[in-house]
CSV table of C-alpha atoms in Angstrom, one decimal:
chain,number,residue,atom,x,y,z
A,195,UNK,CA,128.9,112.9,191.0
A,196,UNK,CA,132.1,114.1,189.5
A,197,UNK,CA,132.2,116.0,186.6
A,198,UNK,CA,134.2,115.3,183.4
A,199,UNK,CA,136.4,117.9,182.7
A,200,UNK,CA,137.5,119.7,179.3
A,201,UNK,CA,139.9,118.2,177.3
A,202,UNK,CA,142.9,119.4,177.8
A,203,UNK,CA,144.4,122.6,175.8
A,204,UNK,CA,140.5,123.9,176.1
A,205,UNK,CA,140.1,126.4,178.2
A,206,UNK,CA,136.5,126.9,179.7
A,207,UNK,CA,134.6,129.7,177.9
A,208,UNK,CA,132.1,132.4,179.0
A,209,UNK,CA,128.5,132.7,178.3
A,210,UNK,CA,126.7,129.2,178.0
A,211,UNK,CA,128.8,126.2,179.4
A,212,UNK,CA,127.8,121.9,179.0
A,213,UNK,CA,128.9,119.6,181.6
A,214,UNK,CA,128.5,116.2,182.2
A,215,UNK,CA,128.0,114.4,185.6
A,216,UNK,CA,127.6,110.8,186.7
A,217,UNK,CA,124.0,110.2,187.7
A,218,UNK,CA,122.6,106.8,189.2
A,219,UNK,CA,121.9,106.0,185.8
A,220,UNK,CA,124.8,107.0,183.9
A,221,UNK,CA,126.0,110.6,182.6
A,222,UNK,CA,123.8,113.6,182.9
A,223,UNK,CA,124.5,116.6,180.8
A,224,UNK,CA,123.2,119.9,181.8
A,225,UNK,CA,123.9,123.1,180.2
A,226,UNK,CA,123.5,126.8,182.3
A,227,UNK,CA,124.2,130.3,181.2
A,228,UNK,CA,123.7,133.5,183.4
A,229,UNK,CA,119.9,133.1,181.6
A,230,UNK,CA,118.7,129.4,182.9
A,231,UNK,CA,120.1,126.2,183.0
A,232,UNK,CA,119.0,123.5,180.1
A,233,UNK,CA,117.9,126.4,178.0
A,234,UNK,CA,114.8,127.1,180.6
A,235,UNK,CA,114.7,130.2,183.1
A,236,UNK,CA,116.5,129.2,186.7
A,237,UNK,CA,113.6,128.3,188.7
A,238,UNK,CA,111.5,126.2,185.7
A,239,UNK,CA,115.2,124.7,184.5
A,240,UNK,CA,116.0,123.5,187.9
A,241,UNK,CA,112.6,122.1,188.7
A,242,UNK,CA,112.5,120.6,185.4
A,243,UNK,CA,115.9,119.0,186.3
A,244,UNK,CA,115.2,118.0,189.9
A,245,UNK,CA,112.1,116.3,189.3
A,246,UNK,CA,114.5,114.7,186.7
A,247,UNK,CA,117.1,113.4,189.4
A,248,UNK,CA,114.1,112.5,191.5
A,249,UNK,CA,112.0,110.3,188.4
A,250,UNK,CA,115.2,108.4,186.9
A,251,UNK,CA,116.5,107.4,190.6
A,252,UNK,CA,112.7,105.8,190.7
A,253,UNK,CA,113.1,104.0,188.0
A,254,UNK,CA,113.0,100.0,188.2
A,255,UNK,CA,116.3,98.4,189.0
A,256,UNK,CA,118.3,101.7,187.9
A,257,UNK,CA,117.7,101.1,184.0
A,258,UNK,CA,117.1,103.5,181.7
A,259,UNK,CA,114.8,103.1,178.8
A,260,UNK,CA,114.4,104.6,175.5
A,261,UNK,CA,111.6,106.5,176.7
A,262,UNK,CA,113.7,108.0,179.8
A,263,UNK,CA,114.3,111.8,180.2
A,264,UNK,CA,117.3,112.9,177.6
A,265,UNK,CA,119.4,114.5,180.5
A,266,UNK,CA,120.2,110.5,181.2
A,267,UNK,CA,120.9,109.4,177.9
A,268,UNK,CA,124.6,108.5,177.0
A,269,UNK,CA,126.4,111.0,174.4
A,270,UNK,CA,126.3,109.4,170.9
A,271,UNK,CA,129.0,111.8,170.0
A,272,UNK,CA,131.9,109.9,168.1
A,273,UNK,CA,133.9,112.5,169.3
A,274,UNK,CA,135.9,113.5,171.9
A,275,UNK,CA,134.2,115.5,175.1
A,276,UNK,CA,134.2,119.7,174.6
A,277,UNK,CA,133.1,122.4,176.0
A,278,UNK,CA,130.1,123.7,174.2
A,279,UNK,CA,129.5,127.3,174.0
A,280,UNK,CA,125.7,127.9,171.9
A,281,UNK,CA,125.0,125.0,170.7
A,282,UNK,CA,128.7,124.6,169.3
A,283,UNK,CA,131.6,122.8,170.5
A,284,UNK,CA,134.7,125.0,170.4
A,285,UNK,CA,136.8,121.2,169.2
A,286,UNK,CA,137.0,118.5,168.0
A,287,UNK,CA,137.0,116.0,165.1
A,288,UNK,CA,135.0,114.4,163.0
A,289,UNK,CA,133.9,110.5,163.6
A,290,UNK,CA,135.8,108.8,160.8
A,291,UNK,CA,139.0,109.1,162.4
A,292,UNK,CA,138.0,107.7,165.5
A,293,UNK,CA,136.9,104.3,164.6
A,294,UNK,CA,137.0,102.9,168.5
A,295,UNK,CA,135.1,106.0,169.1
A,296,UNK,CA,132.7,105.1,166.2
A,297,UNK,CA,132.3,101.8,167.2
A,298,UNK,CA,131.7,102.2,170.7
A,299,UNK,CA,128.9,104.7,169.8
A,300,UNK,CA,127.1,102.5,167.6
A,301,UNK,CA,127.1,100.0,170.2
A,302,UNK,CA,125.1,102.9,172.6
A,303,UNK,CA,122.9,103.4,169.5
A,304,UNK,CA,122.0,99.8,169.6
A,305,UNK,CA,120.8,99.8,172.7
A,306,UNK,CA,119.0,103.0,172.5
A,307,UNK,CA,117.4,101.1,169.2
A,308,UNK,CA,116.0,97.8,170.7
A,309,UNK,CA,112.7,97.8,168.9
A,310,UNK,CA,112.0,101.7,169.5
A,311,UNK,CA,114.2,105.3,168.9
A,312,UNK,CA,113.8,107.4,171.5
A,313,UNK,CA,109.6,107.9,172.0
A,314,UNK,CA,108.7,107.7,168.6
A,315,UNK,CA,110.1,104.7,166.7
A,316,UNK,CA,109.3,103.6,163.1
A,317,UNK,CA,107.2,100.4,164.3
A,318,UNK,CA,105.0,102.8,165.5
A,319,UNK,CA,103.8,103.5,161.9
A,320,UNK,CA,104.0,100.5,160.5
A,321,UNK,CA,100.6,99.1,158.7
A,322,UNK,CA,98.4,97.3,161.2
A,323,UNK,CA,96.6,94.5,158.7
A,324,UNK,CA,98.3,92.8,155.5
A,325,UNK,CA,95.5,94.5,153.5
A,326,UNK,CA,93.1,97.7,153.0
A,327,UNK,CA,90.2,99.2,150.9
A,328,UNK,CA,90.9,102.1,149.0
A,329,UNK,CA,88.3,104.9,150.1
A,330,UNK,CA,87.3,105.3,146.1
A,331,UNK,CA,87.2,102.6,144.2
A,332,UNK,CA,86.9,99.8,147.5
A,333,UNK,CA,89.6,97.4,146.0
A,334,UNK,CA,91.3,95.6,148.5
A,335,UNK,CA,95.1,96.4,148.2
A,336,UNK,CA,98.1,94.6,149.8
A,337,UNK,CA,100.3,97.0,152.4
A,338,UNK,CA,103.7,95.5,151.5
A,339,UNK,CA,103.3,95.5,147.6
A,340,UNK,CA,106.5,93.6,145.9
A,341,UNK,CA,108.4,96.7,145.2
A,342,UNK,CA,109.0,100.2,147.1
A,343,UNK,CA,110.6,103.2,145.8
A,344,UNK,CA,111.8,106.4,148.0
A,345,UNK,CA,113.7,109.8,147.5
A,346,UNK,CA,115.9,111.6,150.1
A,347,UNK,CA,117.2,115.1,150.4
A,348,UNK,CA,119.5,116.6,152.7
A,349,UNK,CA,121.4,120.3,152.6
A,350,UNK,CA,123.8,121.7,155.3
A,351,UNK,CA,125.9,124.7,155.6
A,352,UNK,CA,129.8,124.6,155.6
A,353,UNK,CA,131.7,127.2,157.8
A,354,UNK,CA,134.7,127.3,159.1
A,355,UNK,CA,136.2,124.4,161.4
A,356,UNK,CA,135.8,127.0,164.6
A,357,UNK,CA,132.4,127.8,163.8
A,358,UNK,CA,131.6,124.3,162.5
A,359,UNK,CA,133.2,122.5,165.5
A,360,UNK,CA,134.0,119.5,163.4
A,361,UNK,CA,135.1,118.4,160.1
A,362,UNK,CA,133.3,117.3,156.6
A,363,UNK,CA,131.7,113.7,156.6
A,364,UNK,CA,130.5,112.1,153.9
A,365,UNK,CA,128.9,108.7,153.6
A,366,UNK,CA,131.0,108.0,156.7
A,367,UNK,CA,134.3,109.3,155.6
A,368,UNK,CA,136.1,112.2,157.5
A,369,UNK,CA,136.7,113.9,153.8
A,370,UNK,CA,140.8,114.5,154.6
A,371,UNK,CA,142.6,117.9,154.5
A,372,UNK,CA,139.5,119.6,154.6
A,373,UNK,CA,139.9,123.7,156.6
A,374,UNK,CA,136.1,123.6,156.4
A,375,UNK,CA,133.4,121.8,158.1
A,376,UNK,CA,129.0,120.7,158.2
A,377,UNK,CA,127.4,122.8,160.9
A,378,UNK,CA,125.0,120.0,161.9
A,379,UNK,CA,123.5,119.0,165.3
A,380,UNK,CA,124.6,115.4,163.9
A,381,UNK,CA,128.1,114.9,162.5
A,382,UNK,CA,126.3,116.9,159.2
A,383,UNK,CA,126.8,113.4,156.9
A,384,UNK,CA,124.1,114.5,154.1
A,385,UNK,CA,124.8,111.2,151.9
A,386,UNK,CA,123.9,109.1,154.9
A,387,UNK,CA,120.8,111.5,156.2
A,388,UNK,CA,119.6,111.7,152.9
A,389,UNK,CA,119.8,107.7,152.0
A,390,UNK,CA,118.2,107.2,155.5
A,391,UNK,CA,115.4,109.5,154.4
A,392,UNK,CA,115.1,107.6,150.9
A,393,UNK,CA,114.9,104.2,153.4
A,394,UNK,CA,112.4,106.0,155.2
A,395,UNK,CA,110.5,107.4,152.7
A,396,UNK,CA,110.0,104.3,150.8
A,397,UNK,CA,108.5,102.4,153.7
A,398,UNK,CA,106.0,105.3,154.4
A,399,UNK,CA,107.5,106.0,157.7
A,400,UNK,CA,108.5,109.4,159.3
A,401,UNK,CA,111.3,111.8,158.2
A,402,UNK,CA,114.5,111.3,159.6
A,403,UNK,CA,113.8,114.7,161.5
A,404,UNK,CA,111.1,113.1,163.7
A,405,UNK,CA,113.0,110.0,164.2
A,406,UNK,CA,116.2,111.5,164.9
A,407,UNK,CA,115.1,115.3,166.1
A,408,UNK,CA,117.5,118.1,166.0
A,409,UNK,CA,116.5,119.3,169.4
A,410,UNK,CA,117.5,115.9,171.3
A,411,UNK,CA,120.5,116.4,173.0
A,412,UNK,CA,121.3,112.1,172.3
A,413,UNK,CA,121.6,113.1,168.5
A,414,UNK,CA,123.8,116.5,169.3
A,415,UNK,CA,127.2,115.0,167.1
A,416,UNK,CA,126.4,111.8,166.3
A,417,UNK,CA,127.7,109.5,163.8
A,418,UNK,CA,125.0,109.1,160.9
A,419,UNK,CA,125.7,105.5,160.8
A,420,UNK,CA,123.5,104.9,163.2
A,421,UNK,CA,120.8,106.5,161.6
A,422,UNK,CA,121.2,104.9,158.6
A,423,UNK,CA,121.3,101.5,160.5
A,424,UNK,CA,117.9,101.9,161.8
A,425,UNK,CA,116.7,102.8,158.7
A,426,UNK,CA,118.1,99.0,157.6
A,427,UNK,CA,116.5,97.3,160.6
A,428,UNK,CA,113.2,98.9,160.0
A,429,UNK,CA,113.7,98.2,156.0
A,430,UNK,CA,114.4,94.4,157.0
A,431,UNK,CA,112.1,93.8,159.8
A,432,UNK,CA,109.3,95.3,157.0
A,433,UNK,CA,110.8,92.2,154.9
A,434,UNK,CA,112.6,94.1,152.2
A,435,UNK,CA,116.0,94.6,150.9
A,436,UNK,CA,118.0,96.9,148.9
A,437,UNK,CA,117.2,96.7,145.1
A,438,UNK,CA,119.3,99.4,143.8
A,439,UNK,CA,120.8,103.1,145.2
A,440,UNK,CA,121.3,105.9,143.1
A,441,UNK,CA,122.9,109.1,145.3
A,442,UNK,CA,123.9,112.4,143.3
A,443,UNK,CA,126.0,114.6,145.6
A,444,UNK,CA,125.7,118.3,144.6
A,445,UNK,CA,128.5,120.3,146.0
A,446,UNK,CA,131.3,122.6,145.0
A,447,UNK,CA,133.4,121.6,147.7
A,448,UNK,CA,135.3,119.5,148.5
A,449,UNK,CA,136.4,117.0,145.9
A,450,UNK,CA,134.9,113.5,146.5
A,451,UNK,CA,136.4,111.4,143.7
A,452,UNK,CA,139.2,110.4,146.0
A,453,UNK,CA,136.6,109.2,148.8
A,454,UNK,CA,134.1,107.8,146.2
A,455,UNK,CA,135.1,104.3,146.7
A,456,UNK,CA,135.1,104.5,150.1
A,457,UNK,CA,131.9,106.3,150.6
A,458,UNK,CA,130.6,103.3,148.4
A,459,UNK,CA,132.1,100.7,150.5
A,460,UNK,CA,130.7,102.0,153.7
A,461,UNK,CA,126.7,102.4,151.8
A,462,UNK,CA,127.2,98.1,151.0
A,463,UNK,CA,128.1,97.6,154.3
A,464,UNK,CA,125.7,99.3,156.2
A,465,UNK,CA,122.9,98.1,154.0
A,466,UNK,CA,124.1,94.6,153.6
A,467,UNK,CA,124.0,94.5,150.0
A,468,UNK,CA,126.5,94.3,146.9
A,469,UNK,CA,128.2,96.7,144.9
A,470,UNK,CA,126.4,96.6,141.7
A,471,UNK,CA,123.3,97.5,143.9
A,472,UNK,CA,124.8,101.4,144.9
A,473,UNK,CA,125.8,104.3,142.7
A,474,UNK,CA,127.6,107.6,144.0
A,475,UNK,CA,128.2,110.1,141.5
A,476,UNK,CA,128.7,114.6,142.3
A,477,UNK,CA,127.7,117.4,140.1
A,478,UNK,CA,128.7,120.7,140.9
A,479,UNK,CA,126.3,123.7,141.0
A,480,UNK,CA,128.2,126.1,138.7
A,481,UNK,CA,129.2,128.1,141.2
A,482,UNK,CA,125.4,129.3,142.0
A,483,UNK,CA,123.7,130.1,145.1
A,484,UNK,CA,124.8,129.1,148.1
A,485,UNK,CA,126.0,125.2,147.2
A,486,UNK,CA,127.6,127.0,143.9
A,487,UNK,CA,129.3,129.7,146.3
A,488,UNK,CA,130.6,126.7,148.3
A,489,UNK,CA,129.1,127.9,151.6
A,490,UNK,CA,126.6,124.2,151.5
A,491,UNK,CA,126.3,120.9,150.0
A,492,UNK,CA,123.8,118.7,149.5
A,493,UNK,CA,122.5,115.0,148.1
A,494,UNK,CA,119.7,113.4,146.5
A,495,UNK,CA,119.2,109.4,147.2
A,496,UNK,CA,116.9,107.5,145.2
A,497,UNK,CA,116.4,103.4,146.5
A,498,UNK,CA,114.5,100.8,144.9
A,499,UNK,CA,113.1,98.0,147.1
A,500,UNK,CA,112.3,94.5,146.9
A,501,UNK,CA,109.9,92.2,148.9
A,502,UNK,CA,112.0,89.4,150.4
């Protein structure tokens, strides 16, 4: 099918190139380099893709499904199309300024979500009766006890914009005149990875990591909103809500009290609760190690549940 080119001003770079095609069921990315194509030696990389082309063509009335082959899977990048040259795109900018962009993602993620993420979704580990015997002491316990507390922590290193290949997000703001950005496979947003994985964690379901993997070329610049949206459906099809949020950022860089409110406002949305339920407040690290140095940030999220 025809290819989508580069954005324009972007010239096409050497070593290891990403396009995208329109297959029978919707884009295909594929990525070759004098070494393979799709990271795999040339003849096991194009078998692996053929027998690709040949399974999703199969499939039942041409739709895809969350378990599908990731070379079918719509970008959920917020972003606007680049060339990618190892593992990086060479431009681009970060979701928050795009909110068309951001919405029409989310609207992707949505679909990718009904009832499942990708192979492994969170219903998967939900508990199976409304009660069980502890091993020890044989006391029947409830699973969904009337409160449920989780922690999340997230790190990423900064670098420059170039190396980067997008900005600084954080809890869903594109943090402005920033020269610096999150090297992430994501859009890098550790407020919202680290709340998810406090969601997560407090329903005794899988990490954000196997969820959402880094190696899944659906995730590769995505907004974080979506992940923290799951995280809420899972939270409120489990028949909880938010009780209270407290997120520490620890960073040298950048500034956050003139996005504070805004980071805020987007954590009540996306979790459909109130203000007086979510606190943000930053620390720096005294200038040691590598967040103190400014070359990373990071965030703890603590959340307290409550059975609905």
């Amino acid at each position: 099918g025809p290819s989508h080119p580069a954005p324009e001003g972007m010239a096409s770079p050497s070593g290891p190139q990403s396009y995208c095609t329109q297959g029978p069921l919707g884009p295909c990315k594929f990525e070759y380099s004098p070494e393979g194509l799709n990271g795999r030696p040339w003849v096991l990389g194009a078998a692996v893709f053929a027998l690709t082309l040949v399974g999703t063509a199969l499939l039942s009335g041409g739709q895809a499904s969350g378990a599908q082959s990731s070379l079918w899977m719509p970008a959920l990048s917020a972003r606007p199309a680049s060339v990618w040259v190892n593992q990086q795109p060479l431009a681009s900018q970060g979701p928050a300024l795009f909110p068309q962009a951001r919405r029409s993602m989310l609207q992707r993620a949505a679909g990718l979500r009904d009832g499942d993420v990708g192979e492994m979704g969170g219903e998967a580990y939900f508990p199976k009766t409304a009660t069980e015997i502890a091993e020890v002491t044989g006391e029947e316990l409830v699973t969904e006890p009337p409160m449920r507390i989780g922690h999340g922590w997230d790190i990423h290193r900064l670098a420059t914009i170039e190396e980067a290949g997008q900005g600084c997000v954080l809890g869903g703001v594109t943090v402005p005149n920033c020269d610096f950005g999150t090297v992430a496979h994501s859009d890098g947003d550790v407020l919202y990875h680290s709340l998810t994985d406090a969601l997560l964690g407090a329903l005794g379901l899988p990490d954000i990591g196997q969820l959402f993997p880094d190696n899944d070329p659906r995730w590769r610049g995505a907004d974080s909103e979506a992940f923290l949206e799951e995280a809420r459906r899972l939270m409120e099809k489990r028949g909880y809500r938010v009780m209270n949020i407290d997120i520490t950022l620890v960073l040298q860089k950048p500034r956050v009290a003139p996005i504070k409110e805004a980071m805020k406002a987007n954590v009540v949305r996306v979790l459909k609760t109130i203000p007086a339920r979510v606190n943000i407040k930053a620390r720096t690290h005294e200038k040691v190690d590598s967040i103190g140095e400014g070359r990373a940030l990071s965030c703890h999220a603590m959340v307290l549940m409550e059975r609905i």
